[in-house]
Short mmCIF file of C-alpha atoms in Angstrom, two decimals:
data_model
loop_
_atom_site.label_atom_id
_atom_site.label_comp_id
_atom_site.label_asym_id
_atom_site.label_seq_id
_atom_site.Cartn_x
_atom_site.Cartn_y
_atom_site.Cartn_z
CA UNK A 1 13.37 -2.70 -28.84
CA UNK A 2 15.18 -1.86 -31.99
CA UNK A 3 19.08 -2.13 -32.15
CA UNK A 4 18.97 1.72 -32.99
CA UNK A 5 17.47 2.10 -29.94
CA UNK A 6 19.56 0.22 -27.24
CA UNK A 7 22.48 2.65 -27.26
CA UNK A 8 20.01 5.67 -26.19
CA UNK A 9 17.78 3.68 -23.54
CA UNK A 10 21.30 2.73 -22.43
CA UNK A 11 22.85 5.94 -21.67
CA UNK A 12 19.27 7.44 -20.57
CA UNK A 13 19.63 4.82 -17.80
CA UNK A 14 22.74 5.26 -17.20
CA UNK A 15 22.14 8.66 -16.48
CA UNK A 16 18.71 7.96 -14.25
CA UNK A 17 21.05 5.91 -12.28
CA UNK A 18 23.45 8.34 -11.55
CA UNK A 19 20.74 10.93 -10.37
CA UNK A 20 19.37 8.25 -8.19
CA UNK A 21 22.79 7.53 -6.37
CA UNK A 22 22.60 11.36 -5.90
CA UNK A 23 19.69 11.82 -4.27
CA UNK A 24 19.73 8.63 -2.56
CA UNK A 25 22.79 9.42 -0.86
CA UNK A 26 23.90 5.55 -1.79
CA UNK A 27 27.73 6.26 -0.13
CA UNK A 28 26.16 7.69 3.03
CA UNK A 29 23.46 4.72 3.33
CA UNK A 30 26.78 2.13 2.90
CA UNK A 31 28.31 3.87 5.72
CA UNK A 32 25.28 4.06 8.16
CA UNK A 33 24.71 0.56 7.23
CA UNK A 34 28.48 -0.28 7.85
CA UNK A 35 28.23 1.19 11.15
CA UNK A 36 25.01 -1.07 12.51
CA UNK A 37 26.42 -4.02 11.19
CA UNK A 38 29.73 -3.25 13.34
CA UNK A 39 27.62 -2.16 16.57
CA UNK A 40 25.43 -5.98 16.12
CA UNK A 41 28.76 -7.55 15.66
CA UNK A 42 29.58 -6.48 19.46
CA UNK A 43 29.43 -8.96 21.94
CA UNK A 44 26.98 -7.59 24.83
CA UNK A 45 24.64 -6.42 21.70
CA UNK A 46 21.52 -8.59 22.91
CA UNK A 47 21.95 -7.37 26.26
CA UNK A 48 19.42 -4.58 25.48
CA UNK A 49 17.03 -6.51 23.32
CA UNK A 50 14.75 -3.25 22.82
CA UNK A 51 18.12 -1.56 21.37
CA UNK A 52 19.29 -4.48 19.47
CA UNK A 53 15.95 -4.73 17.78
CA UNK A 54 16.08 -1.12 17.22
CA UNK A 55 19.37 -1.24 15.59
CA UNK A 56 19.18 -4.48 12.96
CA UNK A 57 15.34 -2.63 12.18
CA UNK A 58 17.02 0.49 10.96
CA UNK A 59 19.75 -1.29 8.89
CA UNK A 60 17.36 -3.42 7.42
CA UNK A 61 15.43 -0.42 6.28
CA UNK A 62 18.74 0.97 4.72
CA UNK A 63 19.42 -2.14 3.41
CA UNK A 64 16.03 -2.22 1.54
CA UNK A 65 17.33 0.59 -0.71
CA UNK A 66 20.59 -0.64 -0.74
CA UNK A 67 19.97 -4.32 -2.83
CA UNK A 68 17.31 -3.18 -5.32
CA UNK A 69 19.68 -0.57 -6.14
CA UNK A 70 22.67 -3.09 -6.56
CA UNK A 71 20.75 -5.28 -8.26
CA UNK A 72 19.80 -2.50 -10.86
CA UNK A 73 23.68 -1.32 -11.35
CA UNK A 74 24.47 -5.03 -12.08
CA UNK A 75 21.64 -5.47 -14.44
CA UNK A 76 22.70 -2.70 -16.23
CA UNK A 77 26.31 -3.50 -16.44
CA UNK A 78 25.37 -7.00 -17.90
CA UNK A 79 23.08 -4.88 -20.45
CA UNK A 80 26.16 -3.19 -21.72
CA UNK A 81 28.37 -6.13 -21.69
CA UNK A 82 25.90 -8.00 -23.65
CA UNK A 83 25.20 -4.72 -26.00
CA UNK A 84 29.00 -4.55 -26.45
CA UNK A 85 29.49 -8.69 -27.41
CA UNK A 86 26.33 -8.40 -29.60
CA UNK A 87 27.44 -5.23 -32.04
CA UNK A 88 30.92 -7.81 -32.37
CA UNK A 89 28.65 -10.54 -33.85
CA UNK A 90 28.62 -11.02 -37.81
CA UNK A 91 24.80 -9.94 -38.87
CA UNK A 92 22.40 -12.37 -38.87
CA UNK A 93 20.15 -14.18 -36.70
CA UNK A 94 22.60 -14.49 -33.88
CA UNK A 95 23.26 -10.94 -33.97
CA UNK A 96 19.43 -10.35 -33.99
CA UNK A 97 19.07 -12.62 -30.95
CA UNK A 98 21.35 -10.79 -29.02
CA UNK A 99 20.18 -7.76 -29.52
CA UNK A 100 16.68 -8.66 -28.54
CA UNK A 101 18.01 -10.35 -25.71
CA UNK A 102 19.57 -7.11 -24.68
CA UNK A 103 16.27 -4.87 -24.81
CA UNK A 104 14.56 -7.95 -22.50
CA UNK A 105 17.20 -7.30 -20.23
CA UNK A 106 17.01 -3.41 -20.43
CA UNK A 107 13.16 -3.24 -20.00
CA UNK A 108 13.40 -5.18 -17.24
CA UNK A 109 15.94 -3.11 -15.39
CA UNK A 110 13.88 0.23 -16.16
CA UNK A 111 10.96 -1.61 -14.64
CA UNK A 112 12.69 -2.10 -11.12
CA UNK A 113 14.14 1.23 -11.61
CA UNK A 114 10.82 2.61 -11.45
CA UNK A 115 9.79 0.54 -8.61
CA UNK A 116 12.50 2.10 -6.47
CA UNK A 117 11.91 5.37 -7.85
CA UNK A 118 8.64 5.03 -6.22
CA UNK A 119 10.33 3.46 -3.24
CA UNK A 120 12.59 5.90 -2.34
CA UNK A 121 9.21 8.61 -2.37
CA UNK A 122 8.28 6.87 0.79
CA UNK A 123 10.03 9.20 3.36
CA UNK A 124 7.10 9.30 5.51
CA UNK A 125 7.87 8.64 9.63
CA UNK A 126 5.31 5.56 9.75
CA UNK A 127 5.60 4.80 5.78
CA UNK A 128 7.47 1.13 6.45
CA UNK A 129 4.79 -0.04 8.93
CA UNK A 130 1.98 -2.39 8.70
CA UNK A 131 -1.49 -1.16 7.76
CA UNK A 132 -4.78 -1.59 8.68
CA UNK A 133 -7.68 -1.20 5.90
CA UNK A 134 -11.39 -0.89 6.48
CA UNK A 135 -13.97 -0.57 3.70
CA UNK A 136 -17.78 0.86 4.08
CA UNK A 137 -20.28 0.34 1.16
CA UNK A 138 -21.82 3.55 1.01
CA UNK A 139 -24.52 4.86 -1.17
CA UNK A 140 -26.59 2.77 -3.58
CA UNK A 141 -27.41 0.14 -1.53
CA UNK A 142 -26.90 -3.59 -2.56
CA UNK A 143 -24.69 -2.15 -5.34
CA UNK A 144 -22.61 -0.54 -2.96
CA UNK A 145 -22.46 -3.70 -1.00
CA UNK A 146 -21.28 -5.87 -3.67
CA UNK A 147 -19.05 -3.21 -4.91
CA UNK A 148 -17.38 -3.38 -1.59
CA UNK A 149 -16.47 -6.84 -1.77
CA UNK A 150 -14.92 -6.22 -5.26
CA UNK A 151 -12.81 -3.46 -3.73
CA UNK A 152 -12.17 -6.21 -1.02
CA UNK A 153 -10.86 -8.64 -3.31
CA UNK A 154 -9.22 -5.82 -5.79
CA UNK A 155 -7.54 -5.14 -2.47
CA UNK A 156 -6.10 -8.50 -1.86
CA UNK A 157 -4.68 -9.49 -4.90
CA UNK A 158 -2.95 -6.15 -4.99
CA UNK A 159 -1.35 -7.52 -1.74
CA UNK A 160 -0.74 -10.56 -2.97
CA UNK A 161 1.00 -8.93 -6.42
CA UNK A 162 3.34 -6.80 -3.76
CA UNK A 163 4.38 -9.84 -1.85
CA UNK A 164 2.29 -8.68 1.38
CA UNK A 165 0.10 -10.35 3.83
CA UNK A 166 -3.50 -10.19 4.28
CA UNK A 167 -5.56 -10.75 6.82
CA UNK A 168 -9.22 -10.70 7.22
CA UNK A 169 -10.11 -9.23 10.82
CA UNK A 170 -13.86 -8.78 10.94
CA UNK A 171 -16.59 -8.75 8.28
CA UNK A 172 -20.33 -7.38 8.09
CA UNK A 173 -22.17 -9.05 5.19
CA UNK A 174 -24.57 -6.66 3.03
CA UNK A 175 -28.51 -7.51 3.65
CA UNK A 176 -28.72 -9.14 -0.06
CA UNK A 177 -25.11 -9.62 -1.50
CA UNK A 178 -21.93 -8.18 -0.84
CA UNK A 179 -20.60 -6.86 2.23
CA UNK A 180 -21.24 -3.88 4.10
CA UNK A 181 -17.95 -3.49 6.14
CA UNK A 182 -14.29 -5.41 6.78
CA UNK A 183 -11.65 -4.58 8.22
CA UNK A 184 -8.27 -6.21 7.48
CA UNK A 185 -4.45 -6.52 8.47
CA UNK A 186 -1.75 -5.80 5.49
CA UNK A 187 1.58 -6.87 6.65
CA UNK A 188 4.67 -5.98 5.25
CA UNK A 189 7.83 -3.79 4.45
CA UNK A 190 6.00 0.06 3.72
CA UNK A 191 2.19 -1.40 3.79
CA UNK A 192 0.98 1.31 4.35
CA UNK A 193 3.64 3.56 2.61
CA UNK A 194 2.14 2.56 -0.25
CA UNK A 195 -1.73 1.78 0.83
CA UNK A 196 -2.61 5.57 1.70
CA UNK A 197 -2.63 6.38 -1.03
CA UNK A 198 -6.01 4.28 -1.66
CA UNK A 199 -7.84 6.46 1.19
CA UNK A 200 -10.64 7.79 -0.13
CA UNK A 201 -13.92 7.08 -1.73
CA UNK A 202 -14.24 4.82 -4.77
CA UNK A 203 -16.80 4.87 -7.36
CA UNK A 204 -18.16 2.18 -10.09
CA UNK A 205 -20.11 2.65 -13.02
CA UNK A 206 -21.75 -0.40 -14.55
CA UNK A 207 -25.00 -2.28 -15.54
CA UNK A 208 -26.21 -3.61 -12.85
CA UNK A 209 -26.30 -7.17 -12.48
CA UNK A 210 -29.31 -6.71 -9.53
CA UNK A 211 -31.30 -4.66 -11.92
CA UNK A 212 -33.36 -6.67 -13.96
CA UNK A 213 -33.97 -4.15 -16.51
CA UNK A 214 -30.49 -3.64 -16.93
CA UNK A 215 -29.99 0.03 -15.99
CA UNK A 216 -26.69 1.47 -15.33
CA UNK A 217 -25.99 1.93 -11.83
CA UNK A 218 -23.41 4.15 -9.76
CA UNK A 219 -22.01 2.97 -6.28
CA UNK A 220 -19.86 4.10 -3.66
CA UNK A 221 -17.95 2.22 -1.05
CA UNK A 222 -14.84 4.12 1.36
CA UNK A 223 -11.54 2.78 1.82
CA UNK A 224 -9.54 4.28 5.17
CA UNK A 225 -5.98 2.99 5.72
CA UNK A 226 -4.43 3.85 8.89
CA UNK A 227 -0.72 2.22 10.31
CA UNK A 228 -0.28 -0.18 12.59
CA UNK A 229 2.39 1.46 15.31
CA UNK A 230 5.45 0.36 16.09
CA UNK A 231 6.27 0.06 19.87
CA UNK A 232 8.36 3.12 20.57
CA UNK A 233 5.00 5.09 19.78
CA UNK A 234 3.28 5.34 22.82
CA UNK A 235 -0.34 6.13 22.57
CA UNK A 236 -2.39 6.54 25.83
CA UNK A 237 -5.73 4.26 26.67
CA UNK A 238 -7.78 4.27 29.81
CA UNK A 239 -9.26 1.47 30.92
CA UNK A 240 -12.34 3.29 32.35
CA UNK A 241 -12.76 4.52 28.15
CA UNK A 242 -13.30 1.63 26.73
CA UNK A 243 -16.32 0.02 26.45
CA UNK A 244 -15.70 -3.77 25.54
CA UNK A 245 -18.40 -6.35 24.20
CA UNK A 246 -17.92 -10.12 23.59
CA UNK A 247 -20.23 -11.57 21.02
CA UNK A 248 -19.82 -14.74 18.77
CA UNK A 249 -18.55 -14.93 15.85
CA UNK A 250 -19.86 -16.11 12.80
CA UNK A 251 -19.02 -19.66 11.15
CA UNK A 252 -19.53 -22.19 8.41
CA UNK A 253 -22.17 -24.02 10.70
CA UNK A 254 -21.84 -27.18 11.39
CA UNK A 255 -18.82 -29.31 13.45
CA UNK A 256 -17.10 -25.80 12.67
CA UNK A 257 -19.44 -23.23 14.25
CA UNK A 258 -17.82 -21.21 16.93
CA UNK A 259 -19.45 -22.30 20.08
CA UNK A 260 -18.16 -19.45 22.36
CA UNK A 261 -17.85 -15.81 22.98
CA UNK A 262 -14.59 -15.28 21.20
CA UNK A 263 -14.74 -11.83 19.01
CA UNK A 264 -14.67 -9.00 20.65
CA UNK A 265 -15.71 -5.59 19.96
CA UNK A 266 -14.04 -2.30 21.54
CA UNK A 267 -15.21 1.33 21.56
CA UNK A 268 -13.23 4.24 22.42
CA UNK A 269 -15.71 6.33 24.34
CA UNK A 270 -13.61 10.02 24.15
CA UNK A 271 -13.42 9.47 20.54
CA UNK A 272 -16.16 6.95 19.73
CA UNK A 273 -13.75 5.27 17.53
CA UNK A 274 -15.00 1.79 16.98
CA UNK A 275 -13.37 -1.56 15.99
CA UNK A 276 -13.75 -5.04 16.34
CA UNK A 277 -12.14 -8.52 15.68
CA UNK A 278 -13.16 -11.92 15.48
CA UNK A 279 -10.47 -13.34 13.56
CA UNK A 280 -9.17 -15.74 15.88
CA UNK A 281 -11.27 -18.71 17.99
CA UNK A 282 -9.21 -17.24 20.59
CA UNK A 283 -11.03 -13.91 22.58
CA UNK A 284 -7.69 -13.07 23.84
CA UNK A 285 -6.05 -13.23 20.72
CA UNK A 286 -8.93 -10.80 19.03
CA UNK A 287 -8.62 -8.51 21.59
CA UNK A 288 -4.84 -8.08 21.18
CA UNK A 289 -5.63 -7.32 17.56
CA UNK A 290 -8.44 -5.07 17.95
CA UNK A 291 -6.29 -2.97 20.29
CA UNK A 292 -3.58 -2.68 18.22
CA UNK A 293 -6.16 -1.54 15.76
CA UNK A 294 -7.74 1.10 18.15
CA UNK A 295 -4.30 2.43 19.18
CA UNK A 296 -3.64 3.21 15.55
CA UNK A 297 -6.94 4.46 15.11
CA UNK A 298 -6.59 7.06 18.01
CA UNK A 299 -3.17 8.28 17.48
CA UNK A 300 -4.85 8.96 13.03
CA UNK A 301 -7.42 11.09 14.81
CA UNK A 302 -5.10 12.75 17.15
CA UNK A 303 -2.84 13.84 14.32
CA UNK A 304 -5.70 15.07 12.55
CA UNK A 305 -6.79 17.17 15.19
CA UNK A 306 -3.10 19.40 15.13
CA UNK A 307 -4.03 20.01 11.59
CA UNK A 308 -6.85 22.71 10.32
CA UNK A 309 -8.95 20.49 8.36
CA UNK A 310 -10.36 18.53 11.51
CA UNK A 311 -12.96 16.43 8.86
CA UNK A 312 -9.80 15.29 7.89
CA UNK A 313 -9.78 11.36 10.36
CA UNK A 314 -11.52 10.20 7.21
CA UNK A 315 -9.52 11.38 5.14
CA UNK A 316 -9.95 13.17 1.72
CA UNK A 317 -13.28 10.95 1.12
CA UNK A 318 -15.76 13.12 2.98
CA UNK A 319 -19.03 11.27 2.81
CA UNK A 320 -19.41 8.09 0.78
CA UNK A 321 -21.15 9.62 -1.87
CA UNK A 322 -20.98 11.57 -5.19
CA UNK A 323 -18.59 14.42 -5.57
CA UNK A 324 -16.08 13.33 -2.69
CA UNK A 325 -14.71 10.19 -5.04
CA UNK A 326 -10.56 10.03 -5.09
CA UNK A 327 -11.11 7.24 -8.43
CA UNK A 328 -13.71 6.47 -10.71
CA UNK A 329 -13.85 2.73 -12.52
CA UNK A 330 -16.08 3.48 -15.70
CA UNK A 331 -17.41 -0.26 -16.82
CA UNK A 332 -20.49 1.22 -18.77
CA UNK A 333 -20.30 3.00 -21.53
CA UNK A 334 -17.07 2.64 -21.53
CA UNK A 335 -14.21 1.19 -19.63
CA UNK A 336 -11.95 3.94 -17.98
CA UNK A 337 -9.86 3.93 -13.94
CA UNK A 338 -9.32 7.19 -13.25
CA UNK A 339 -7.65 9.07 -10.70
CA UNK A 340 -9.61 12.55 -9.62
CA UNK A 341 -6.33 13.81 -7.67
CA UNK A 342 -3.26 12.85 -10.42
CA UNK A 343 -5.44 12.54 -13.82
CA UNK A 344 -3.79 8.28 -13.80
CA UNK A 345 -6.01 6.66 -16.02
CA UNK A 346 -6.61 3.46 -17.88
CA UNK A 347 -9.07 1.56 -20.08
CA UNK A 348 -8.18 -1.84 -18.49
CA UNK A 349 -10.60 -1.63 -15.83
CA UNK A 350 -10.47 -5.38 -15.07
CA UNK A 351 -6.50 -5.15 -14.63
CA UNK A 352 -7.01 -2.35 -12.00
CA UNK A 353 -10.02 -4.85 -10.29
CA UNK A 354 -7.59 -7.89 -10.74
CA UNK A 355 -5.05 -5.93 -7.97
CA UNK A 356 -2.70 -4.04 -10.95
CA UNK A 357 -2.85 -0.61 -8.15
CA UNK A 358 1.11 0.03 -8.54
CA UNK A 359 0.73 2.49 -11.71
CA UNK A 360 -2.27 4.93 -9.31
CA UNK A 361 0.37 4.19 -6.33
CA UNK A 362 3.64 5.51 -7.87
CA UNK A 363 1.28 8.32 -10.31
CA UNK A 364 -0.20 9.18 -6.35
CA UNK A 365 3.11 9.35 -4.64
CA UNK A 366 4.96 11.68 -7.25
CA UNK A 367 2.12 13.86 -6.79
CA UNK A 368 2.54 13.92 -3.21
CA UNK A 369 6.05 15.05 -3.89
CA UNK A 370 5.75 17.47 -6.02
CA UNK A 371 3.32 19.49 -4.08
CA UNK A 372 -0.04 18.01 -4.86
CA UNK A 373 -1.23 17.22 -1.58
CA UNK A 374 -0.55 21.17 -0.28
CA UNK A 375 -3.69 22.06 -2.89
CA UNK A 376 -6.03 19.19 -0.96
CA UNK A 377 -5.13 18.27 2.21
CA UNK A 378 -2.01 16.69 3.63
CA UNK A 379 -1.78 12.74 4.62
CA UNK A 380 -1.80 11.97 7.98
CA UNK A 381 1.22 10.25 8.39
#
C-alpha cells in the first residue's frame, strides 16, 4: 500500500468501524454481558446446572462478537499510532519501512473486519450450533462418485481452515472409485451458520481421468447441511417409529477388523428419514450419534413442512442433476467457481477444492441479507 494511500484506507476504516459499533449495538452487548458475568459470580449459581449452562452459553455467544471487535479497534489504533510516528521519520528507508509496515498492519485489520462483518450476518436461531453434512454422488456415475469424495475432502479442509472439527460418521464407497455417500459431524462455534450456505447441488466440469479417450465429463454430487440441536429443543420420537438395524462395520482387515455388530442404522418410519453411524467400535456410542442426527433431521423436515415449498427438506438442490446446481467448478476449458445464486466467482478452482469456501460463504450470506433468498426459497433455519 502506497503512503498516499494509508491516510484514506485509514479513515475508510475508521468509519466501517463506527457503523459496525452501530449496528452491533457494542454498548448494549457490554451490558448484557456485564449482567451474566454478575449472575455466574453468585454463589448458589450451579445449583441449577441446566440454568447455569444456559447463562455462561449466552455470554459466551456475546462475548464472541465482543473480542474480535476489540481486537479490531486496537489494531487500528496501533495503525494510526504507527502512521503518525512514521510521517515524523526523516525520508528514507526507515521512513519507507514504516510505512509498509503500516499497510501490513492495515490489511490485516480490514481482513478480520470482514470476517466479523460476515459474523455478525449470522442472526439465525440455530446459526451457532453444530452441523451435520451428508453428500450423495448423483448423476454421472463413477465421476460423480469420485467427485463426491473431492467435495468430501474440499469439505474438510475448509473445516480445518475455520478452526472446526470434523468427523467422519458413516461412509458408502462408489462401485469403482470414489464414494457414493458420507455423512459427517462439523463441530464448532456457528458450524452450521456458516455451512448452509453449501446446501445444494454441486457441479464439476473436467477431463475425465476414467475416460480413456479423454472426453470432458460433467458430474453432480448433493451436499445437505442440517444442525445439530441444542437440548432446550425438544423434538418428539416414538419408539414404535423407528426401525433399528445393527450391521458391522467396515475395517482395515486384519488384527483391526471390527469383529462385532457395532454400527447401527436407524429409520424414521413417519418420515422415512434415514441415517446411520458406525463411527465408533462402540454400538451404543453410534446409536447416540445417529439419533442426534435423526432428531435434527426430523425437526429440518418439520420446518419445511410450515413453509409452501414442501420440496424444500432438500433444500434448493432439487434432484442431483443438471439445472438444479447452486455452484459450478469449470476445470475444462477453462478454470472458473461460480456461484448460480450470488454471481461469486473465481478462476482458482484448486483454491476453492483446497477448502478456500469463506469468499462463496460471506458473498452467500450478504445475499441472504439483502433479500436474495425471498426470490428462491428461504433457509430452513
Amino acid at each position: 500500500m502506497l503512503p498516499e494511500e494509508l491516510e484514506p484506507a485509514l479513515e475508510r476504516l475508521r468509519k466501517e468501524i463506527s457503523e459496525m459499533h452501530g449496528y452491533l449495538d457494542i454498548d448494549n452487548q457490554r451490558k448484557i454481558v456485564a449482567e451474566l458475568e454478575e449472575r455466574a459470580a453468585a454463589p448458589d449459581f450451579w445449583n441449577n446446572q441446566k440454568t447455569a449452562q444456559e447463562t455462561i452459553a449466552k455470554a459466551n455467544a456475546h462475548k464472541a462478537l465482543l473480542k474480535p471487535y476489540d481486537d479490531i479497534v486496537a489494531q487500528l489504533s496501533d495503525a494510526e499510532t504507527m502512521f503518525e510516528l512514521a510521517r515524523e521519520e526523516p525520508e528514507g528507508p526507515g521512513r519507507d519501512a514504516a510505512y509498509e509496515e503500516v499497510g501490513t498492519l492495515l490489511e490485516h485489520t480490514e481482513e478480520a473486519f470482514e470476517t466479523l462483518r460476515t459474523q455478525s450476518l449470522l442472526t439465525g436461531p440455530l446459526d451457532r450450533c453444530n452441523a451435520f453434512l451428508t453428500i450423495h454422488a448423483g448423476a454421472g456415475g463413477t465421476e460423480a462418485c469420485d467427485w463426491a469424495s473431492m467435495l468430501q475432502r474440499m469439505f474438510m479442509r475448509y473445516c480445518e481452515r475455520a478452526g472446526f472439527t470434523f468427523e467422519l460418521m458413516d461412509s458408502t464407497p462408489g462401485d469403482e472409485a470414489g464414494i457414493a455417500a458420507c455423512t459427517f459431524a462439523v463441530k464448532g462455534l456457528n458450524a452450521y451458520g456458516y455451512l448452509k450456505s453449501e446446501r445444494g447441488v454441486h457441479r464439476l466440469v473436467r477431463i475425465s481421468p476414467f475416460d480413456a479417450n479423454a472426453r470432458r465429463h460433467t458430474s453432480f454430487a448433493s451436499l445437505d447441511v442440517v444442525a445439530e440441536l441444542e437440548d432446550d429443543i425438544k423434538v418428539e420420537i416414538k419408539p414404535e417409529d423407528l426401525e433399528i438395524d445393527t450391521f458391522r462395520s467396515g475395517g482395515a482387515g486384519g488384527q483391526h477388523v471390527n469383529k462385532t455388530d457395532s454400527a447401527i442404522r436407524i429409520r424414521h418410519i413417519p418420515t422415512n428419514i434415514v441415517v446411520s453411524c458406525d463411527a465408533e467400535r462402540s454400538q451404543h456410542a453410534n446409536r447416540q450419534k445417529a439419533m442426534a442426527m435423526l432428531k435434527a433431521k426430523i425437526y429440518e423436515y418439520e420446518q419445511d413442512k410450515k413453509r409452501t415449498a414442501l420440496e424444500r427438506f432438500y433444500g434448493e438442490k432439487g434432484s442431483i442433476s443438471w439445472g438444479n446446481q447452486i455452484r459450478s467448478y469449470v476445470l475444462q476449458p477453462y478454470t472458473m467457481a461460480k456461484d448460480l445464486r450470488t454471481g461469486q466467482q473465481t478462476a482458482n478452482v484448486q483454491g476453492v477444492l483446497d477448502g478456500n469456501l469463506a469468499p462463496f460463504i460471506a458473498a452467500y450470506l450478504k445475499w441472504k441479507s439483502a433479500g436474495g433468498v425471498a426470490r428462491a426459497v428461504e433457509d430452513a433455519e
